[in-house]
Amino acid sequence: MSELLTIGAVADATGVTTSALRYYDDRGVISPAARIGGQRRFDPTVIGRVNFIQRSQQAGFSLDDIVAMLDDTAGQWRALVDRKLVELTDKRARIDEMIELLTEVRACGCDVVATCDRAPSC
Amino acid sequence: MSELLTIGAVADATGVTTSALRYYDDRGVISPAARIGGQRRFDPTVIGRVNFIQRSQQAGFSLDDIVAMLDDTAGQWRALVDRKLVELTDKRARIDEMIELLTEVRACGCDVVATCDRAPSC
DNA sequence: CCTTGACTTCAAGTCGCCTTGAGGTTCTAC
DNA sequence: GTAGAACCTCAAGGCGACTTGAAGTCAAGG
């Protein structure tokens, strides 16, 4: 009963498929603690990391972005985070606009969006 | 001097490449008003439509979603819009979380995000 | 020991959204 | 009438993030 996790255990704990985890490993987004008989064994902290990856992806980060943030040793990551914060704020604004637009379009009396004068003219 | 636009004019007006516009045409997202000598001629209203497409894409809509919304004749589009509003609200919440997380991580004293106890443990 | 299920690698496939390239036609200006 | 820009189609390529499949290895229980 070791404290290291098989790839399947990590998959179960995170909801990420084993193939995706291997892909992350290949890409260097996560790093396996060890190999036992050729099989990956992960430190349990990888679960937090995978969760962080998922959240970041949902917020629009690419795997390269995430690698850059997580594996940065030159202290550049703060600048990257700053850029990403600007991007996120921007994206949020566009989503807000879209919510407003859709809410308005939804409230109109048109049968078809294409003929609604509120929709295509913004 | 017709009131119809060539594909190049639409590209200039919208910032979308001609190849993308042809692709939209093939996909049925936009449709030229006519063909002159085999060449597409667009009604100027297509510009509004292309802008709508761009905004929608930025908000996370696929071209299929957009076609479904714009070319719906069965009055189903309102339900689609409702679903999309839920999605957007959701996405906005996740972006807000990420903004909060990054702001917090940024403010910590760590050199490397990977070793920051605030980041991977959420 | 043997089975069974979880693991391994590697190559190729998928999906959405285009872009690129080849090879050809049409429009516009001189 | 002719050059050159802009247009056309069709097939293939590219990117990100995986998934799928083949063929083989490893580990745990009976």
PDB file of C-alpha atoms (C1' of nucleotides) in Angstrom:
ATOM      1  CA  MET A   1       0.000   0.000   0.000  1.00  0.00           C
ATOM      2  CA  SER A   2       2.186   2.767  -1.247  1.00  0.00           C
ATOM      3  CA  GLU A   3       1.398   6.438  -1.195  1.00  0.00           C
ATOM      4  CA  LEU A   4       2.004   6.644  -4.920  1.00  0.00           C
ATOM      5  CA  LEU A   5      -0.906   6.468  -7.320  1.00  0.00           C
ATOM      6  CA  THR A   6      -1.327   4.493 -10.504  1.00  0.00           C
ATOM      7  CA  ILE A   7      -2.488   6.347 -13.558  1.00  0.00           C
ATOM      8  CA  GLY A   8      -5.894   4.756 -13.155  1.00  0.00           C
ATOM      9  CA  ALA A   9      -6.214   6.026  -9.612  1.00  0.00           C
ATOM     10  CA  VAL A  10      -5.367   9.545 -10.771  1.00  0.00           C
ATOM     11  CA  ALA A  11      -7.942   9.188 -13.527  1.00  0.00           C
ATOM     12  CA  ASP A  12     -10.575   8.154 -11.005  1.00  0.00           C
ATOM     13  CA  ALA A  13      -9.654  10.952  -8.638  1.00  0.00           C
ATOM     14  CA  THR A  14      -9.709  13.689 -11.276  1.00  0.00           C
ATOM     15  CA  GLY A  15     -12.175  12.536 -13.896  1.00  0.00           C
ATOM     16  CA  VAL A  16      -9.466  12.832 -16.551  1.00  0.00           C
ATOM     17  CA  THR A  17      -8.925   9.799 -18.784  1.00  0.00           C
ATOM     18  CA  THR A  18      -5.718   7.819 -18.588  1.00  0.00           C
ATOM     19  CA  SER A  19      -4.953   8.649 -22.208  1.00  0.00           C
ATOM     20  CA  ALA A  20      -5.231  12.353 -21.422  1.00  0.00           C
ATOM     21  CA  LEU A  21      -2.942  11.912 -18.419  1.00  0.00           C
ATOM     22  CA  ARG A  22      -0.354  10.152 -20.582  1.00  0.00           C
ATOM     23  CA  TYR A  23      -0.682  12.971 -23.037  1.00  0.00           C
ATOM     24  CA  TYR A  24      -0.092  15.505 -20.250  1.00  0.00           C
ATOM     25  CA  ASP A  25       2.935  13.503 -19.213  1.00  0.00           C
ATOM     26  CA  ASP A  26       4.314  13.485 -22.762  1.00  0.00           C
ATOM     27  CA  ARG A  27       3.714  17.198 -22.976  1.00  0.00           C
ATOM     28  CA  GLY A  28       5.425  17.801 -19.656  1.00  0.00           C
ATOM     29  CA  VAL A  29       2.372  19.335 -18.023  1.00  0.00           C
ATOM     30  CA  ILE A  30       2.580  16.853 -15.204  1.00  0.00           C
ATOM     31  CA  SER A  31       5.551  14.751 -14.184  1.00  0.00           C
ATOM     32  CA  PRO A  32       5.424  11.210 -12.932  1.00  0.00           C
ATOM     33  CA  ALA A  33       7.129  10.688  -9.617  1.00  0.00           C
ATOM     34  CA  ALA A  34       8.491   7.345 -10.613  1.00  0.00           C
ATOM     35  CA  ARG A  35       8.230   4.273 -12.798  1.00  0.00           C
ATOM     36  CA  ILE A  36       7.671   0.857 -11.355  1.00  0.00           C
ATOM     37  CA  GLY A  37       8.158  -1.916 -13.839  1.00  0.00           C
ATOM     38  CA  GLY A  38       7.684   0.645 -16.563  1.00  0.00           C
ATOM     39  CA  GLN A  39       4.414   1.872 -15.105  1.00  0.00           C
ATOM     40  CA  ARG A  40       3.819   5.401 -13.929  1.00  0.00           C
ATOM     41  CA  ARG A  41       3.375   6.114 -10.240  1.00  0.00           C
ATOM     42  CA  PHE A  42       2.215   9.583  -9.322  1.00  0.00           C
ATOM     43  CA  ASP A  43       2.625  11.589  -6.187  1.00  0.00           C
ATOM     44  CA  PRO A  44      -0.850  12.439  -4.827  1.00  0.00           C
ATOM     45  CA  THR A  45      -0.147  16.152  -5.296  1.00  0.00           C
ATOM     46  CA  VAL A  46      -0.628  15.558  -9.015  1.00  0.00           C
ATOM     47  CA  ILE A  47      -4.363  15.584  -8.351  1.00  0.00           C
ATOM     48  CA  GLY A  48      -4.262  19.240  -7.356  1.00  0.00           C
ATOM     49  CA  ARG A  49      -2.196  19.947 -10.403  1.00  0.00           C
ATOM     50  CA  VAL A  50      -4.612  18.224 -12.728  1.00  0.00           C
ATOM     51  CA  ASN A  51      -7.471  20.155 -11.168  1.00  0.00           C
ATOM     52  CA  PHE A  52      -5.544  23.346 -11.736  1.00  0.00           C
ATOM     53  CA  ILE A  53      -5.030  22.312 -15.361  1.00  0.00           C
ATOM     54  CA  GLN A  54      -8.730  21.719 -15.806  1.00  0.00           C
ATOM     55  CA  ARG A  55      -9.705  25.041 -14.319  1.00  0.00           C
ATOM     56  CA  SER A  56      -7.129  26.822 -16.398  1.00  0.00           C
ATOM     57  CA  GLN A  57      -8.342  25.172 -19.572  1.00  0.00           C
ATOM     58  CA  GLN A  58     -11.907  26.108 -18.815  1.00  0.00           C
ATOM     59  CA  ALA A  59     -10.738  29.670 -18.488  1.00  0.00           C
ATOM     60  CA  GLY A  60      -9.135  29.477 -21.928  1.00  0.00           C
ATOM     61  CA  PHE A  61      -5.519  28.591 -21.202  1.00  0.00           C
ATOM     62  CA  SER A  62      -3.672  26.320 -23.612  1.00  0.00           C
ATOM     63  CA  LEU A  63      -1.467  23.530 -22.325  1.00  0.00           C
ATOM     64  CA  ASP A  64       1.540  25.548 -23.423  1.00  0.00           C
ATOM     65  CA  ASP A  65       0.357  28.450 -21.305  1.00  0.00           C
ATOM     66  CA  ILE A  66      -0.052  26.156 -18.350  1.00  0.00           C
ATOM     67  CA  VAL A  67       3.397  24.647 -18.806  1.00  0.00           C
ATOM     68  CA  ALA A  68       4.831  28.139 -19.032  1.00  0.00           C
ATOM     69  CA  MET A  69       3.138  29.129 -15.799  1.00  0.00           C
ATOM     70  CA  LEU A  70       3.874  25.988 -13.851  1.00  0.00           C
ATOM     71  CA  ASP A  71       7.386  25.184 -14.967  1.00  0.00           C
ATOM     72  CA  ASP A  72       8.759  28.671 -15.117  1.00  0.00           C
ATOM     73  CA  THR A  73      12.004  28.976 -13.221  1.00  0.00           C
ATOM     74  CA  ALA A  74      12.991  32.425 -14.368  1.00  0.00           C
ATOM     75  CA  GLY A  75      10.309  34.289 -12.467  1.00  0.00           C
ATOM     76  CA  GLN A  76       8.576  35.265 -15.697  1.00  0.00           C
ATOM     77  CA  TRP A  77       5.314  33.681 -14.749  1.00  0.00           C
ATOM     78  CA  ARG A  78       4.004  36.766 -13.021  1.00  0.00           C
ATOM     79  CA  ALA A  79       4.104  38.650 -16.297  1.00  0.00           C
ATOM     80  CA  LEU A  80       2.305  35.779 -17.997  1.00  0.00           C
ATOM     81  CA  VAL A  81      -0.311  35.796 -15.269  1.00  0.00           C
ATOM     82  CA  ASP A  82      -0.752  39.523 -15.790  1.00  0.00           C
ATOM     83  CA  ARG A  83      -1.315  39.033 -19.510  1.00  0.00           C
ATOM     84  CA  LYS A  84      -3.736  36.239 -18.796  1.00  0.00           C
ATOM     85  CA  LEU A  85      -5.628  38.391 -16.322  1.00  0.00           C
ATOM     86  CA  VAL A  86      -6.070  41.006 -19.023  1.00  0.00           C
ATOM     87  CA  GLU A  87      -7.239  38.317 -21.439  1.00  0.00           C
ATOM     88  CA  LEU A  88      -9.677  36.946 -18.909  1.00  0.00           C
ATOM     89  CA  THR A  89     -11.101  40.349 -18.106  1.00  0.00           C
ATOM     90  CA  ASP A  90     -11.508  40.900 -21.808  1.00  0.00           C
ATOM     91  CA  LYS A  91     -13.173  37.589 -22.374  1.00  0.00           C
ATOM     92  CA  ARG A  92     -15.473  38.247 -19.479  1.00  0.00           C
ATOM     93  CA  ALA A  93     -16.511  41.530 -21.009  1.00  0.00           C
ATOM     94  CA  ARG A  94     -17.294  39.845 -24.317  1.00  0.00           C
ATOM     95  CA  ILE A  95     -19.329  37.197 -22.588  1.00  0.00           C
ATOM     96  CA  ASP A  96     -21.249  39.884 -20.751  1.00  0.00           C
ATOM     97  CA  GLU A  97     -21.964  41.608 -24.051  1.00  0.00           C
ATOM     98  CA  MET A  98     -23.162  38.356 -25.525  1.00  0.00           C
ATOM     99  CA  ILE A  99     -25.399  37.635 -22.548  1.00  0.00           C
ATOM    100  CA  GLU A 100     -26.907  41.073 -22.911  1.00  0.00           C
ATOM    101  CA  LEU A 101     -27.360  40.644 -26.641  1.00  0.00           C
ATOM    102  CA  LEU A 102     -28.945  37.219 -26.357  1.00  0.00           C
ATOM    103  CA  THR A 103     -31.216  38.349 -23.570  1.00  0.00           C
ATOM    104  CA  GLU A 104     -32.416  41.202 -25.710  1.00  0.00           C
ATOM    105  CA  VAL A 105     -32.827  39.081 -28.833  1.00  0.00           C
ATOM    106  CA  ARG A 106     -34.660  36.475 -26.846  1.00  0.00           C
ATOM    107  CA  ALA A 107     -37.164  39.036 -25.664  1.00  0.00           C
ATOM    108  CA  CYS A 108     -38.063  40.242 -29.142  1.00  0.00           C
ATOM    109  CA  GLY A 109     -41.068  39.058 -31.060  1.00  0.00           C
ATOM    110  CA  CYS A 110     -39.257  37.674 -34.086  1.00  0.00           C
ATOM    111  CA  ASP A 111     -39.799  34.144 -35.321  1.00  0.00           C
ATOM    112  CA  VAL A 112     -36.350  33.897 -36.811  1.00  0.00           C
ATOM    113  CA  VAL A 113     -33.193  35.462 -35.487  1.00  0.00           C
ATOM    114  CA  ALA A 114     -32.006  36.294 -38.986  1.00  0.00           C
ATOM    115  CA  THR A 115     -34.884  38.708 -39.460  1.00  0.00           C
ATOM    116  CA  CYS A 116     -34.580  40.258 -36.040  1.00  0.00           C
ATOM    117  CA  ASP A 117     -33.288  43.765 -36.349  1.00  0.00           C
ATOM    118  CA  ARG A 118     -31.725  43.670 -32.930  1.00  0.00           C
ATOM    119  CA  ALA A 119     -29.457  40.737 -33.618  1.00  0.00           C
ATOM    120  CA  PRO A 120     -27.322  41.157 -36.734  1.00  0.00           C
ATOM    121  CA  SER A 121     -26.926  44.881 -36.423  1.00  0.00           C
ATOM    122  CA  CYS A 122     -24.697  45.109 -33.421  1.00  0.00           C
TER     123      CYS A 122
ATOM    124  CA  MET B   1     -21.557  50.798 -58.958  1.00  0.00           C
ATOM    125  CA  SER B   2     -23.803  48.159 -57.529  1.00  0.00           C
ATOM    126  CA  GLU B   3     -24.928  47.919 -53.959  1.00  0.00           C
ATOM    127  CA  LEU B   4     -23.712  44.337 -53.809  1.00  0.00           C
ATOM    128  CA  LEU B   5     -20.297  43.570 -52.369  1.00  0.00           C
ATOM    129  CA  THR B   6     -17.564  41.302 -53.655  1.00  0.00           C
ATOM    130  CA  ILE B   7     -16.099  38.818 -51.244  1.00  0.00           C
ATOM    131  CA  GLY B   8     -13.005  40.982 -50.992  1.00  0.00           C
ATOM    132  CA  ALA B   9     -15.069  43.997 -49.964  1.00  0.00           C
ATOM    133  CA  VAL B  10     -16.769  41.952 -47.259  1.00  0.00           C
ATOM    134  CA  ALA B  11     -13.368  40.761 -46.097  1.00  0.00           C
ATOM    135  CA  ASP B  12     -12.133  44.340 -45.867  1.00  0.00           C
ATOM    136  CA  ALA B  13     -15.251  45.454 -44.039  1.00  0.00           C
ATOM    137  CA  THR B  14     -15.209  42.688 -41.473  1.00  0.00           C
ATOM    138  CA  GLY B  15     -11.584  41.692 -41.087  1.00  0.00           C
ATOM    139  CA  VAL B  16     -12.470  38.114 -41.977  1.00  0.00           C
ATOM    140  CA  THR B  17     -10.401  36.491 -44.723  1.00  0.00           C
ATOM    141  CA  THR B  18     -11.948  35.591 -48.065  1.00  0.00           C
ATOM    142  CA  SER B  19     -11.161  31.935 -47.465  1.00  0.00           C
ATOM    143  CA  ALA B  20     -13.059  32.028 -44.188  1.00  0.00           C
ATOM    144  CA  LEU B  21     -15.996  33.725 -45.905  1.00  0.00           C
ATOM    145  CA  ARG B  22     -16.061  31.004 -48.576  1.00  0.00           C
ATOM    146  CA  TYR B  23     -15.944  28.461 -45.807  1.00  0.00           C
ATOM    147  CA  TYR B  24     -18.901  30.154 -44.099  1.00  0.00           C
ATOM    148  CA  ASP B  25     -20.734  30.056 -47.393  1.00  0.00           C
ATOM    149  CA  ASP B  26     -20.025  26.339 -47.822  1.00  0.00           C
ATOM    150  CA  ARG B  27     -21.198  25.733 -44.295  1.00  0.00           C
ATOM    151  CA  GLY B  28     -24.343  27.755 -44.890  1.00  0.00           C
ATOM    152  CA  VAL B  29     -23.571  30.344 -42.225  1.00  0.00           C
ATOM    153  CA  ILE B  30     -23.804  33.127 -44.761  1.00  0.00           C
ATOM    154  CA  SER B  31     -25.142  33.112 -48.296  1.00  0.00           C
ATOM    155  CA  PRO B  32     -24.348  35.414 -51.177  1.00  0.00           C
ATOM    156  CA  ALA B  33     -27.244  37.302 -52.682  1.00  0.00           C
ATOM    157  CA  ALA B  34     -26.109  36.360 -56.167  1.00  0.00           C
ATOM    158  CA  ARG B  35     -23.397  35.076 -58.432  1.00  0.00           C
ATOM    159  CA  ILE B  36     -22.046  37.231 -61.232  1.00  0.00           C
ATOM    160  CA  GLY B  37     -19.893  35.345 -63.683  1.00  0.00           C
ATOM    161  CA  GLY B  38     -19.484  32.691 -61.038  1.00  0.00           C
ATOM    162  CA  GLN B  39     -18.361  35.204 -58.430  1.00  0.00           C
ATOM    163  CA  ARG B  40     -20.169  35.796 -55.155  1.00  0.00           C
ATOM    164  CA  ARG B  41     -21.933  39.093 -54.555  1.00  0.00           C
ATOM    165  CA  PHE B  42     -23.138  39.857 -51.068  1.00  0.00           C
ATOM    166  CA  ASP B  43     -25.844  42.082 -49.742  1.00  0.00           C
ATOM    167  CA  PRO B  44     -24.273  44.645 -47.392  1.00  0.00           C
ATOM    168  CA  THR B  45     -26.310  43.247 -44.510  1.00  0.00           C
ATOM    169  CA  VAL B  46     -23.929  40.308 -44.533  1.00  0.00           C
ATOM    170  CA  ILE B  47     -21.477  42.528 -42.676  1.00  0.00           C
ATOM    171  CA  GLY B  48     -23.744  42.650 -39.650  1.00  0.00           C
ATOM    172  CA  ARG B  49     -24.155  38.935 -39.879  1.00  0.00           C
ATOM    173  CA  VAL B  50     -20.432  38.291 -40.009  1.00  0.00           C
ATOM    174  CA  ASN B  51     -19.970  40.548 -37.006  1.00  0.00           C
ATOM    175  CA  PHE B  52     -22.629  38.590 -35.187  1.00  0.00           C
ATOM    176  CA  ILE B  53     -20.785  35.398 -36.083  1.00  0.00           C
ATOM    177  CA  GLN B  54     -17.544  36.776 -34.721  1.00  0.00           C
ATOM    178  CA  ARG B  55     -19.099  37.869 -31.465  1.00  0.00           C
ATOM    179  CA  SER B  56     -20.844  34.560 -31.080  1.00  0.00           C
ATOM    180  CA  GLN B  57     -17.644  32.649 -31.683  1.00  0.00           C
ATOM    181  CA  GLN B  58     -15.808  34.724 -29.122  1.00  0.00           C
ATOM    182  CA  ALA B  59     -18.525  33.821 -26.672  1.00  0.00           C
ATOM    183  CA  GLY B  60     -17.968  30.132 -27.392  1.00  0.00           C
ATOM    184  CA  PHE B  61     -20.557  29.296 -30.019  1.00  0.00           C
ATOM    185  CA  SER B  62     -19.685  26.815 -32.749  1.00  0.00           C
ATOM    186  CA  LEU B  63     -20.630  27.470 -36.346  1.00  0.00           C
ATOM    187  CA  ASP B  64     -23.271  24.774 -36.033  1.00  0.00           C
ATOM    188  CA  ASP B  65     -24.774  26.604 -33.076  1.00  0.00           C
ATOM    189  CA  ILE B  66     -24.809  29.806 -35.069  1.00  0.00           C
ATOM    190  CA  VAL B  67     -26.438  28.174 -38.070  1.00  0.00           C
ATOM    191  CA  ALA B  68     -29.016  26.646 -35.744  1.00  0.00           C
ATOM    192  CA  MET B  69     -29.782  30.050 -34.288  1.00  0.00           C
ATOM    193  CA  LEU B  70     -29.795  32.036 -37.494  1.00  0.00           C
ATOM    194  CA  ASP B  71     -31.480  29.628 -39.877  1.00  0.00           C
ATOM    195  CA  ASP B  72     -34.030  28.214 -37.549  1.00  0.00           C
ATOM    196  CA  THR B  73     -37.510  28.344 -39.031  1.00  0.00           C
ATOM    197  CA  ALA B  74     -39.261  26.153 -36.482  1.00  0.00           C
ATOM    198  CA  GLY B  75     -39.084  28.625 -33.631  1.00  0.00           C
ATOM    199  CA  GLN B  76     -36.696  26.394 -31.735  1.00  0.00           C
ATOM    200  CA  TRP B  77     -34.013  29.000 -31.516  1.00  0.00           C
ATOM    201  CA  ARG B  78     -35.314  30.503 -28.312  1.00  0.00           C
ATOM    202  CA  ALA B  79     -34.665  27.221 -26.499  1.00  0.00           C
ATOM    203  CA  LEU B  80     -31.159  27.150 -27.948  1.00  0.00           C
ATOM    204  CA  VAL B  81     -30.602  30.703 -26.811  1.00  0.00           C
ATOM    205  CA  ASP B  82     -31.757  29.730 -23.347  1.00  0.00           C
ATOM    206  CA  ARG B  83     -29.309  26.864 -23.199  1.00  0.00           C
ATOM    207  CA  LYS B  84     -26.564  29.126 -24.431  1.00  0.00           C
ATOM    208  CA  LEU B  85     -27.398  31.727 -21.817  1.00  0.00           C
ATOM    209  CA  VAL B  86     -26.944  29.099 -19.141  1.00  0.00           C
ATOM    210  CA  GLU B  87     -23.650  28.048 -20.694  1.00  0.00           C
ATOM    211  CA  LEU B  88     -22.462  31.630 -20.861  1.00  0.00           C
ATOM    212  CA  THR B  89     -23.400  32.350 -17.257  1.00  0.00           C
ATOM    213  CA  ASP B  90     -21.532  29.220 -16.286  1.00  0.00           C
ATOM    214  CA  LYS B  91     -18.482  30.131 -18.274  1.00  0.00           C
ATOM    215  CA  ARG B  92     -18.489  33.590 -16.785  1.00  0.00           C
ATOM    216  CA  ALA B  93     -18.543  32.113 -13.296  1.00  0.00           C
ATOM    217  CA  ARG B  94     -15.553  29.929 -14.107  1.00  0.00           C
ATOM    218  CA  ILE B  95     -13.684  32.894 -15.526  1.00  0.00           C
ATOM    219  CA  ASP B  96     -14.436  34.856 -12.390  1.00  0.00           C
ATOM    220  CA  GLU B  97     -13.061  32.037 -10.284  1.00  0.00           C
ATOM    221  CA  MET B  98      -9.935  31.938 -12.397  1.00  0.00           C
ATOM    222  CA  ILE B  99      -9.471  35.688 -12.143  1.00  0.00           C
ATOM    223  CA  GLU B 100      -9.746  35.440  -8.397  1.00  0.00           C
ATOM    224  CA  LEU B 101      -7.349  32.520  -8.249  1.00  0.00           C
ATOM    225  CA  LEU B 102      -4.754  34.163 -10.464  1.00  0.00           C
ATOM    226  CA  THR B 103      -5.002  37.420  -8.566  1.00  0.00           C
ATOM    227  CA  GLU B 104      -4.347  35.582  -5.357  1.00  0.00           C
ATOM    228  CA  VAL B 105      -1.513  33.490  -6.751  1.00  0.00           C
ATOM    229  CA  ARG B 106       0.036  36.564  -8.265  1.00  0.00           C
ATOM    230  CA  ALA B 107       0.114  38.278  -4.896  1.00  0.00           C
ATOM    231  CA  CYS B 108       1.998  35.479  -3.169  1.00  0.00           C
ATOM    232  CA  GLY B 109       5.715  35.479  -2.628  1.00  0.00           C
ATOM    233  CA  CYS B 110       6.539  32.311  -4.503  1.00  0.00           C
ATOM    234  CA  ASP B 111       9.165  32.172  -7.209  1.00  0.00           C
ATOM    235  CA  VAL B 112       7.526  29.334  -9.028  1.00  0.00           C
ATOM    236  CA  VAL B 113       3.806  28.669  -9.315  1.00  0.00           C
ATOM    237  CA  ALA B 114       4.340  24.939  -8.926  1.00  0.00           C
ATOM    238  CA  THR B 115       5.617  25.426  -5.406  1.00  0.00           C
ATOM    239  CA  CYS B 116       2.956  27.911  -4.421  1.00  0.00           C
ATOM    240  CA  ASP B 117       0.609  26.342  -1.959  1.00  0.00           C
ATOM    241  CA  ARG B 118      -2.226  28.587  -3.016  1.00  0.00           C
ATOM    242  CA  ALA B 119      -2.270  27.490  -6.607  1.00  0.00           C
ATOM    243  CA  PRO B 120      -2.450  23.724  -7.099  1.00  0.00           C
ATOM    244  CA  SER B 121      -4.546  23.059  -4.044  1.00  0.00           C
ATOM    245  CA  CYS B 122      -7.839  24.495  -5.154  1.00  0.00           C
TER     246      CYS B 122
ATOM    247  C1'  DC C   1       1.089 -20.963 -12.552  1.00  0.00           C
ATOM    248  C1'  DC C   2      -2.372 -18.672 -14.764  1.00  0.00           C
ATOM    249  C1'  DT C   3      -5.808 -15.575 -15.765  1.00  0.00           C
ATOM    250  C1'  DT C   4      -7.527 -11.049 -15.963  1.00  0.00           C
ATOM    251  C1'  DG C   5      -7.369  -6.420 -15.859  1.00  0.00           C
ATOM    252  C1'  DA C   6      -4.538  -2.448 -15.746  1.00  0.00           C
ATOM    253  C1'  DC C   7      -0.756  -0.798 -17.697  1.00  0.00           C
ATOM    254  C1'  DT C   8       2.811   0.237 -21.758  1.00  0.00           C
ATOM    255  C1'  DT C   9       4.265   2.415 -26.549  1.00  0.00           C
ATOM    256  C1'  DC C  10       3.520   4.120 -31.024  1.00  0.00           C
ATOM    257  C1'  DA C  11       1.012   5.455 -34.991  1.00  0.00           C
ATOM    258  C1'  DA C  12      -2.940   7.047 -36.813  1.00  0.00           C
ATOM    259  C1'  DG C  13      -7.518   9.074 -36.498  1.00  0.00           C
ATOM    260  C1'  DT C  14     -10.935  12.812 -35.021  1.00  0.00           C
ATOM    261  C1'  DC C  15     -13.096  17.343 -34.563  1.00  0.00           C
ATOM    262  C1'  DG C  16     -13.681  22.220 -35.414  1.00  0.00           C
ATOM    263  C1'  DC C  17     -12.106  25.957 -38.082  1.00  0.00           C
ATOM    264  C1'  DC C  18      -9.937  27.370 -41.169  1.00  0.00           C
ATOM    265  C1'  DT C  19      -5.436  28.066 -44.460  1.00  0.00           C
ATOM    266  C1'  DT C  20      -2.658  26.865 -48.357  1.00  0.00           C
ATOM    267  C1'  DG C  21      -1.709  25.493 -52.922  1.00  0.00           C
ATOM    268  C1'  DA C  22      -2.527  24.229 -57.604  1.00  0.00           C
ATOM    269  C1'  DG C  23      -4.609  25.311 -61.580  1.00  0.00           C
ATOM    270  C1'  DG C  24      -7.972  27.894 -63.859  1.00  0.00           C
ATOM    271  C1'  DT C  25     -11.431  31.985 -64.884  1.00  0.00           C
ATOM    272  C1'  DT C  26     -13.158  36.749 -64.676  1.00  0.00           C
ATOM    273  C1'  DC C  27     -13.078  41.616 -63.949  1.00  0.00           C
ATOM    274  C1'  DT C  28     -10.866  46.180 -64.322  1.00  0.00           C
ATOM    275  C1'  DA C  29      -7.797  49.612 -65.834  1.00  0.00           C
ATOM    276  C1'  DC C  30      -4.849  51.144 -69.168  1.00  0.00           C
TER     277       DC C  30
ATOM    278  C1'  DG D   1      -6.462  43.725 -76.134  1.00  0.00           C
ATOM    279  C1'  DT D   2      -3.800  42.692 -72.566  1.00  0.00           C
ATOM    280  C1'  DA D   3      -1.698  42.717 -67.880  1.00  0.00           C
ATOM    281  C1'  DG D   4      -2.587  41.947 -63.338  1.00  0.00           C
ATOM    282  C1'  DA D   5      -5.567  41.765 -59.521  1.00  0.00           C
ATOM    283  C1'  DA D   6      -9.279  39.362 -57.730  1.00  0.00           C
ATOM    284  C1'  DC D   7     -12.061  35.719 -58.092  1.00  0.00           C
ATOM    285  C1'  DC D   8     -13.226  30.452 -58.575  1.00  0.00           C
ATOM    286  C1'  DT D   9     -13.029  25.101 -57.083  1.00  0.00           C
ATOM    287  C1'  DC D  10     -11.168  21.228 -55.013  1.00  0.00           C
ATOM    288  C1'  DA D  11      -7.953  18.674 -52.303  1.00  0.00           C
ATOM    289  C1'  DA D  12      -4.881  18.622 -48.813  1.00  0.00           C
ATOM    290  C1'  DG D  13      -2.597  20.430 -44.745  1.00  0.00           C
ATOM    291  C1'  DG D  14      -2.314  22.349 -39.928  1.00  0.00           C
ATOM    292  C1'  DC D  15      -3.302  23.096 -35.121  1.00  0.00           C
ATOM    293  C1'  DG D  16      -4.764  21.824 -30.296  1.00  0.00           C
ATOM    294  C1'  DA D  17      -6.144  18.324 -27.462  1.00  0.00           C
ATOM    295  C1'  DC D  18      -7.032  14.360 -27.264  1.00  0.00           C
ATOM    296  C1'  DT D  19      -8.974   9.339 -28.608  1.00  0.00           C
ATOM    297  C1'  DT D  20      -8.536   4.899 -30.623  1.00  0.00           C
ATOM    298  C1'  DG D  21      -6.410   0.649 -31.926  1.00  0.00           C
ATOM    299  C1'  DA D  22      -2.903  -2.751 -32.193  1.00  0.00           C
ATOM    300  C1'  DA D  23       0.272  -5.410 -30.000  1.00  0.00           C
ATOM    301  C1'  DG D  24       2.612  -6.275 -26.165  1.00  0.00           C
ATOM    302  C1'  DT D  25       4.033  -6.135 -20.692  1.00  0.00           C
ATOM    303  C1'  DC D  26       3.046  -6.139 -15.758  1.00  0.00           C
ATOM    304  C1'  DA D  27       0.733  -7.063 -11.283  1.00  0.00           C
ATOM    305  C1'  DA D  28      -2.584  -9.106  -8.019  1.00  0.00           C
ATOM    306  C1'  DG D  29      -5.710 -12.814  -6.705  1.00  0.00           C
ATOM    307  C1'  DG D  30      -6.991 -17.705  -6.662  1.00  0.00           C
TER     308       DG D  30
END
